[in-house]
PDB file of C-alpha atoms in Angstrom:
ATOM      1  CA  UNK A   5     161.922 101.123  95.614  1.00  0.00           C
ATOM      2  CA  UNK A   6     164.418  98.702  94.933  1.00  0.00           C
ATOM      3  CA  UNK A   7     165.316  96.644  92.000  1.00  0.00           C
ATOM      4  CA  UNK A   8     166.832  93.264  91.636  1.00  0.00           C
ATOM      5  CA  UNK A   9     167.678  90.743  89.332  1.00  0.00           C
ATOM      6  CA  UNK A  10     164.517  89.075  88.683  1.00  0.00           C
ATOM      7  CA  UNK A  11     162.292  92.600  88.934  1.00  0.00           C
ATOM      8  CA  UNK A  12     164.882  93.468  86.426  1.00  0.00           C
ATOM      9  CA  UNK A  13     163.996  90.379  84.495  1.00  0.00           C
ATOM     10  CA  UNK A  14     160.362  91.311  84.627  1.00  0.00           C
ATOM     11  CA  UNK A  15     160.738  94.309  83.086  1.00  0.00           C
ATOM     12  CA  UNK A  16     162.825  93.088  79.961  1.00  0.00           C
ATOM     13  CA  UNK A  17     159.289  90.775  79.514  1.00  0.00           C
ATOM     14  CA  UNK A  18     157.364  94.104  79.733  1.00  0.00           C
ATOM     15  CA  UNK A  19     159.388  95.734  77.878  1.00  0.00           C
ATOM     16  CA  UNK A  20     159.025  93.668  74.147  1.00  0.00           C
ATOM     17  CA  UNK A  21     154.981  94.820  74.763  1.00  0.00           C
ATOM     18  CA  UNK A  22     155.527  98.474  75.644  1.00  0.00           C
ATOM     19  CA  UNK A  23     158.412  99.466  73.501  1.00  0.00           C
ATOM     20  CA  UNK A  24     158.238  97.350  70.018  1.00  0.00           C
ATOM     21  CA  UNK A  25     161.114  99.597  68.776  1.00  0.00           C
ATOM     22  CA  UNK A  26     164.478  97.934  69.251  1.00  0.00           C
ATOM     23  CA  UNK A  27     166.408 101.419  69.630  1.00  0.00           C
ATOM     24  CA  UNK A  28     163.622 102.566  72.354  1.00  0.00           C
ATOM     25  CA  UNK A  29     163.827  99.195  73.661  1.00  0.00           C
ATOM     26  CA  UNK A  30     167.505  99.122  74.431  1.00  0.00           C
ATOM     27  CA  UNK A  31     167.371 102.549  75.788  1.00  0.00           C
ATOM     28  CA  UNK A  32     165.033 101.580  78.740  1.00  0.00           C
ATOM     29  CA  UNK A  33     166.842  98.688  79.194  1.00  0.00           C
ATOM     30  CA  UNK A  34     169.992 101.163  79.755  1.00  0.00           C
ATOM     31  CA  UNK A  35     168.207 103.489  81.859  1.00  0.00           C
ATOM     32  CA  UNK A  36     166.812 100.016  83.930  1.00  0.00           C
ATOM     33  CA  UNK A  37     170.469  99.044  84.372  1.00  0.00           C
ATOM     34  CA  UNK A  38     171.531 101.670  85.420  1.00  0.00           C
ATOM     35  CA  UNK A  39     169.046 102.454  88.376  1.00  0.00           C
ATOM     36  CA  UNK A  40     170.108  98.902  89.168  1.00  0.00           C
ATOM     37  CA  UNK A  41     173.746  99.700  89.872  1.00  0.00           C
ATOM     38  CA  UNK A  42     172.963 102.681  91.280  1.00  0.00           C
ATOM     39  CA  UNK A  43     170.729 100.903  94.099  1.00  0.00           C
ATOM     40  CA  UNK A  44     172.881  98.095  94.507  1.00  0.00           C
ATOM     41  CA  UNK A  45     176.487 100.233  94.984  1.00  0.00           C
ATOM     42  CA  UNK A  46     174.042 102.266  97.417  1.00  0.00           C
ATOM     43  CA  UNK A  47     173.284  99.293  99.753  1.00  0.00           C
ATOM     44  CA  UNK A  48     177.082  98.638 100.057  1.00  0.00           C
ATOM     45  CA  UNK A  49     177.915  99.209 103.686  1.00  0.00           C
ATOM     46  CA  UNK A  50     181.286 101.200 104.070  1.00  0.00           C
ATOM     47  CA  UNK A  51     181.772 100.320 107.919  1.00  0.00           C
ATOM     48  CA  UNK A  52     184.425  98.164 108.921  1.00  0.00           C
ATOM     49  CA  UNK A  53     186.617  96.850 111.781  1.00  0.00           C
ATOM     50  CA  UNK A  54     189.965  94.950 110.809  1.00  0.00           C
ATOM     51  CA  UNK A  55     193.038  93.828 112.741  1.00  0.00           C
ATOM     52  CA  UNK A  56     196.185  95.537 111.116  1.00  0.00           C
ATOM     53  CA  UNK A  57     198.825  94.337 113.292  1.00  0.00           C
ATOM     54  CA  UNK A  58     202.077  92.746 111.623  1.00  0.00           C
ATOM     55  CA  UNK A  59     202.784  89.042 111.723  1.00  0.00           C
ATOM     56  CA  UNK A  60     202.590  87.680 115.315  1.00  0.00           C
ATOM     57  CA  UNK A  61     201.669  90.804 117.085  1.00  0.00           C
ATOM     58  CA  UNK A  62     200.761  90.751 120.339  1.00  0.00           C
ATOM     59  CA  UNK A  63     197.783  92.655 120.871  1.00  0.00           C
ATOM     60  CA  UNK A  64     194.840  91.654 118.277  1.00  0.00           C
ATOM     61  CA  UNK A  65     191.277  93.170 117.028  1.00  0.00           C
ATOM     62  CA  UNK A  66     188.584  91.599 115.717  1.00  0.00           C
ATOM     63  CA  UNK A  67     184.673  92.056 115.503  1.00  0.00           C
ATOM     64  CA  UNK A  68     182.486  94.337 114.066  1.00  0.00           C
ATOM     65  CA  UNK A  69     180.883  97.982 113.955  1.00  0.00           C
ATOM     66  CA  UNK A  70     177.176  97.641 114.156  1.00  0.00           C
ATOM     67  CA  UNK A  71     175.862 101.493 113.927  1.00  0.00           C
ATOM     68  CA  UNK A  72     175.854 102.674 110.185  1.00  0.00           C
ATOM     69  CA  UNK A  73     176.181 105.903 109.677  1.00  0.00           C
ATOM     70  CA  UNK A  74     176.670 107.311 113.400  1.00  0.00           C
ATOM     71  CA  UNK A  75     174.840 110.522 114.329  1.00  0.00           C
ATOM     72  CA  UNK A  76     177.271 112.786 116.046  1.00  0.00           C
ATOM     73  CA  UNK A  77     176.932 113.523 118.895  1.00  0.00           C
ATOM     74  CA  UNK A  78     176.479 110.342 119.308  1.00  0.00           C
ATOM     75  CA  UNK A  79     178.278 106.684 119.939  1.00  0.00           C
ATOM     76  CA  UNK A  80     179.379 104.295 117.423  1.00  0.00           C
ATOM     77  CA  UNK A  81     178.366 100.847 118.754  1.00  0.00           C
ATOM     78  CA  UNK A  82     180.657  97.794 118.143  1.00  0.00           C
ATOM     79  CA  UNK A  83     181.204  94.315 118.784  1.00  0.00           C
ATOM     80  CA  UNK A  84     184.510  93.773 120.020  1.00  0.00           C
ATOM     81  CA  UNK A  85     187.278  91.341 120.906  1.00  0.00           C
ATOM     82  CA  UNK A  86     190.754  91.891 122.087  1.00  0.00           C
ATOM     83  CA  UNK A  87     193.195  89.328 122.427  1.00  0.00           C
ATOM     84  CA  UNK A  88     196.913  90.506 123.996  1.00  0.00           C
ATOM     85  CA  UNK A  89     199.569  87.445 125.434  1.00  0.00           C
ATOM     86  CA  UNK A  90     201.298  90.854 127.122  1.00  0.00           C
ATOM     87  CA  UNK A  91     200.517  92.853 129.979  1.00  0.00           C
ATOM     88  CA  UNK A  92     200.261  96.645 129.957  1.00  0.00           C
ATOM     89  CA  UNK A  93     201.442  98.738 132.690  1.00  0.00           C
ATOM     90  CA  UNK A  94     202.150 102.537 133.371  1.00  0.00           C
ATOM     91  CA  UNK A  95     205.914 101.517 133.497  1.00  0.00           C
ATOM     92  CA  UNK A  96     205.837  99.962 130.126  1.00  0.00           C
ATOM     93  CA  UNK A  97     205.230 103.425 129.150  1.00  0.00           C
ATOM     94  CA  UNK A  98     203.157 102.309 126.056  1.00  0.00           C
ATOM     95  CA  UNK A  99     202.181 104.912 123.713  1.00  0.00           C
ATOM     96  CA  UNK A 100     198.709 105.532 121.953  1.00  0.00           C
ATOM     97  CA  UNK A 101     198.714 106.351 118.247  1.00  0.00           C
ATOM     98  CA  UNK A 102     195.678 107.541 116.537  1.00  0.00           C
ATOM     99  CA  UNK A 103     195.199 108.770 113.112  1.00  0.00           C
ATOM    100  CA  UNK A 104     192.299 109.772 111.909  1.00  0.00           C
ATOM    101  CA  UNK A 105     191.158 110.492 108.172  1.00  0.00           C
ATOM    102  CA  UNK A 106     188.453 111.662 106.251  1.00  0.00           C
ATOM    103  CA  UNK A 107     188.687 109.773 103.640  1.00  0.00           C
ATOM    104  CA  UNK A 108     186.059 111.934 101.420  1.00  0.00           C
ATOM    105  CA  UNK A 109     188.485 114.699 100.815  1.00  0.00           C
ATOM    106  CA  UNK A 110     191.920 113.070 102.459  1.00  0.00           C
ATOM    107  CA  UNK A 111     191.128 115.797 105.184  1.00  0.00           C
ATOM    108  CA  UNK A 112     192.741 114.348 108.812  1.00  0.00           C
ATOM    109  CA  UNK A 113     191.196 115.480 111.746  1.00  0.00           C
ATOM    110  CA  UNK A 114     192.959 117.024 114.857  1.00  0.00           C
ATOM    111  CA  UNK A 115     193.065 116.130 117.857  1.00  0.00           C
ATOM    112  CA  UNK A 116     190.184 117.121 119.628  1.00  0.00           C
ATOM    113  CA  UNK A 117     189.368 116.410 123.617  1.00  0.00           C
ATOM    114  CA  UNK A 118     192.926 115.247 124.095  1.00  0.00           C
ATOM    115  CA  UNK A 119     192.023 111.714 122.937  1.00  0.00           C
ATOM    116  CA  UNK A 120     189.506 111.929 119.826  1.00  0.00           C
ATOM    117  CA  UNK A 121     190.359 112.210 116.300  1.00  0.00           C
ATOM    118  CA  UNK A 122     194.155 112.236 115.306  1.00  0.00           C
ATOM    119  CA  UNK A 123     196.063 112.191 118.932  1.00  0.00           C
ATOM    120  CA  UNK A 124     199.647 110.517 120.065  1.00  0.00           C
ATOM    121  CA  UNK A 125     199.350 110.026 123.928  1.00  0.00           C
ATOM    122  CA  UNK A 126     200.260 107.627 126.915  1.00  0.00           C
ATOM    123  CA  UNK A 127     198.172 104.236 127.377  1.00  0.00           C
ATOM    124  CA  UNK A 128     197.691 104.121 130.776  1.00  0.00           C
ATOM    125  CA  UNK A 129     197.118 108.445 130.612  1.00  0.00           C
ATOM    126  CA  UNK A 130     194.754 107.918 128.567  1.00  0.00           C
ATOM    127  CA  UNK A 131     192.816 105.153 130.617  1.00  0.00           C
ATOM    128  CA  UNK A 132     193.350 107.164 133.949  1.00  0.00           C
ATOM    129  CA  UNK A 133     192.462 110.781 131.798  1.00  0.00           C
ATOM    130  CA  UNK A 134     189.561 109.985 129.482  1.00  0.00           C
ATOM    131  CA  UNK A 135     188.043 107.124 130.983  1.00  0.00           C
ATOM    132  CA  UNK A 136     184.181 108.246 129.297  1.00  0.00           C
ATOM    133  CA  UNK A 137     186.165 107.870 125.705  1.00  0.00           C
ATOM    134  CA  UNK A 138     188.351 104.669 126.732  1.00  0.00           C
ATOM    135  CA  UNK A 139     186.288 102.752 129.114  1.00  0.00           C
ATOM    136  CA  UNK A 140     183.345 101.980 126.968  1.00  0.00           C
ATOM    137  CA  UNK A 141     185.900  99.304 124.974  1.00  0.00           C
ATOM    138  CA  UNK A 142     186.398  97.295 128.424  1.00  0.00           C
ATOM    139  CA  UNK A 143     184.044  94.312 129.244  1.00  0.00           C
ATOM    140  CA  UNK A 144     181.657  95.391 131.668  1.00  0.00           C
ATOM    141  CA  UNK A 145     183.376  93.011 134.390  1.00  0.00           C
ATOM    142  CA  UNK A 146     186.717  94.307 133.612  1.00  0.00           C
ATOM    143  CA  UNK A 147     188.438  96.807 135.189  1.00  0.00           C
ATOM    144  CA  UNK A 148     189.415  99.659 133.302  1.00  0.00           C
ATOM    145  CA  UNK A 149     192.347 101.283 134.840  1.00  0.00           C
ATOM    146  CA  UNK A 150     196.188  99.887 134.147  1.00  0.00           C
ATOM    147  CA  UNK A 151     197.930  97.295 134.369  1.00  0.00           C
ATOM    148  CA  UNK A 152     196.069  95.652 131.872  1.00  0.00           C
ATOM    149  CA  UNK A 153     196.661  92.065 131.980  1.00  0.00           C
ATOM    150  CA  UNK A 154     197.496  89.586 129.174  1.00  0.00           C
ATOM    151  CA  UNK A 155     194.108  87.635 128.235  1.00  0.00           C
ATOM    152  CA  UNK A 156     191.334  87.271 125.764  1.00  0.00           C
ATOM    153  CA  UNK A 157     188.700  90.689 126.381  1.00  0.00           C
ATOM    154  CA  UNK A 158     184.904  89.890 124.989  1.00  0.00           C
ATOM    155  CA  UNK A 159     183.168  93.807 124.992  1.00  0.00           C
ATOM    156  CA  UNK A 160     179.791  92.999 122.761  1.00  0.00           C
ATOM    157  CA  UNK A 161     178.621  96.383 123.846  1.00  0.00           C
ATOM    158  CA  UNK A 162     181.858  98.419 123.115  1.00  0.00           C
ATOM    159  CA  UNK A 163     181.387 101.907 121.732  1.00  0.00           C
ATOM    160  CA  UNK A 164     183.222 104.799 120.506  1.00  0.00           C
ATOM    161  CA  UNK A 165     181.596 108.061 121.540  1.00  0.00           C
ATOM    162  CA  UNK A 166     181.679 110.740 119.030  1.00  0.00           C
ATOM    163  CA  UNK A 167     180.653 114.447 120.850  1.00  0.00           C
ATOM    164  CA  UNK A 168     179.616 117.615 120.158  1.00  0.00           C
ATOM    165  CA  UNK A 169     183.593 118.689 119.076  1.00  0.00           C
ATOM    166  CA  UNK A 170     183.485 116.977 115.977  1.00  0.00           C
ATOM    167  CA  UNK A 171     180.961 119.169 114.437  1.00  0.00           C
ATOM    168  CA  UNK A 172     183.416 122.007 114.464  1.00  0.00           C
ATOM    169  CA  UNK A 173     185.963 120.025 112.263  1.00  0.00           C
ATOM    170  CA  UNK A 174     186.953 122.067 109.267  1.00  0.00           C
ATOM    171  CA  UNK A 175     184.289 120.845 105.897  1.00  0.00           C
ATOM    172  CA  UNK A 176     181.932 119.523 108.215  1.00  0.00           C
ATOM    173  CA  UNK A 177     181.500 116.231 110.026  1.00  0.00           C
ATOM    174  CA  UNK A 178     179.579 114.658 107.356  1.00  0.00           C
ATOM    175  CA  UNK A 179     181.971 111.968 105.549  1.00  0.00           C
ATOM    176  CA  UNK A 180     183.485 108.915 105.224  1.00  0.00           C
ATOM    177  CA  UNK A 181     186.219 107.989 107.846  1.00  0.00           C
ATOM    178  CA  UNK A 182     189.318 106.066 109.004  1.00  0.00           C
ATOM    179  CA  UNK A 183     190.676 105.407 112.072  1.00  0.00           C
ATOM    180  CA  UNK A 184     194.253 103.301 112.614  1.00  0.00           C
ATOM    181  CA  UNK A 185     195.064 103.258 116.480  1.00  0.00           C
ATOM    182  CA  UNK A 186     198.002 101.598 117.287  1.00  0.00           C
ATOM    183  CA  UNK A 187     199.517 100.447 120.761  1.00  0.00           C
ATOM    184  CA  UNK A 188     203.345 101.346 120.393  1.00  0.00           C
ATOM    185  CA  UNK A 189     206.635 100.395 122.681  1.00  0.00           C
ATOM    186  CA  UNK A 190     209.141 102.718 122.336  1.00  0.00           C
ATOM    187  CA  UNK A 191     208.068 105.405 120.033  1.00  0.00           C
ATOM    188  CA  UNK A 192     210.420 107.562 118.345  1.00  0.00           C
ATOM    189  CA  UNK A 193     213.344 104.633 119.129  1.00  0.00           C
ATOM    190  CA  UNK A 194     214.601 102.470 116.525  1.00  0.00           C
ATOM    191  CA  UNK A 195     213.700  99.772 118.529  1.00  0.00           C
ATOM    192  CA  UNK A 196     210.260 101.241 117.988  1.00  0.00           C
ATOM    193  CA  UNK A 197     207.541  98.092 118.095  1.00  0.00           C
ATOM    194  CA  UNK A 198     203.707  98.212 116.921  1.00  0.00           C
ATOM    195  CA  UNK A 199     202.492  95.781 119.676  1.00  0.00           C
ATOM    196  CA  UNK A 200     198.741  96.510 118.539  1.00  0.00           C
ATOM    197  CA  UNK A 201     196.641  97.718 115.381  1.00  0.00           C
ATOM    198  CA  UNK A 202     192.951  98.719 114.561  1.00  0.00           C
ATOM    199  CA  UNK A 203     191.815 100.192 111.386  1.00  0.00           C
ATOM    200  CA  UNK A 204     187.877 101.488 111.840  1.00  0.00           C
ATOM    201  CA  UNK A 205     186.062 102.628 108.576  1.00  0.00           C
ATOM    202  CA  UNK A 206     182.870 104.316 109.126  1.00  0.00           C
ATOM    203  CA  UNK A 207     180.538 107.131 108.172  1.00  0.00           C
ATOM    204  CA  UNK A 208     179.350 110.479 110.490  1.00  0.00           C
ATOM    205  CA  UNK A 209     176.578 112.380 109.807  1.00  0.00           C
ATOM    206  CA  UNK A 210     175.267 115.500 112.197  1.00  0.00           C
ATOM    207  CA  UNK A 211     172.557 114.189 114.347  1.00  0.00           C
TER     208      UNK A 211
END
């Protein structure tokens, strides 16, 4: 059962009948206010997707996660659009940079599979080498296999498939999470560039 302002209302009416007492009166009313905090902070979805790219990047992220919490195994399902004015090919030799955090006890996960969790690897690698993790964030109509050409990318059935490794994290799998990936020229230089940025919040749960 839920509460809400005017059920909360209500029960200040009730209230002058049931508890004439002003002491036990404001207690309830406490104890009512309480329970309607409680329920509302509850009903506060944690999930997000964001764009964290610097000022004229690129390579942009927008949309939204749409499964809330995500049973693992399992897949998180998202609506998602990518926007890039560059091309990506294997000779760019972009870089992949994934960090991944559990943000319920500042735990980060390692790399698991070679691409999930908290992984550094090569773009167009990781296309050719996980395509069952990276595909699923292509259209349907778009090839998925570099180069990667410069244009606006429309996946409303994108997903991020969470398997059976992550229930052998240290703590659990149960948690809040965050996820920055970020598309990267030149790592390690100092003519290192973020090209790209995507910060996912979300919550796993064993299935």
């Amino acid at each position: 059962m839920s509460l809400n302002r005017t059920s909360f209302s209500n029960l200040q009416l009730i209230v002058k009948f049931v508890f004439p007492n002003v002491a036990e009166k404001m207690k309830f009313l406490i104890v009512a206010a309480l329970l309607v905090a409680t329920v509302s902070a509850k009903s506060v979805r944690i999930n997000s997707l964001n764009n964290c790219g610097g000022s004229g990047a690129p390579i942009t992220f927008s949309g939204t996660i749409l499964t809330d919490p995500v049973s693992v195994p399992g897949v998180m399902n998202m609506d998602l659009t990518t926007v890039t004015t560059v091309a990506a090919t294997a000779a760019d030799g972009l870089t992949l940079r994934k960090v991944t955090t559990r943000t319920t006890d500042n735990f980060q996960v390692p790399c698991l599979n070679g691409i999930a969790g908290t992984c550094t690897l090569d773009f167009c690698t990781a296309i050719a080498t996980y395509p069952e993790y990276v595909c699923s964030l292509f259209p349907a109509d778009v090839p998925c296999s570099c180069p990667v050409d410069a244009g606006t990318y429309y996946a409303p059935e994108a997903f991020v498939t969470f398997d059976a490794a992550w229930l052998a994290i240290d703590g659990g799998v149960a948690g809040d999470y965050a996820t920055r990936t970020e598309i990267v020229s030149s790592l390690g230089a100092p003519n290192e560039l973020v090209l790209g940025c995507i910060d996912l919040t979300y919550t796993l749960s064993a299935a």
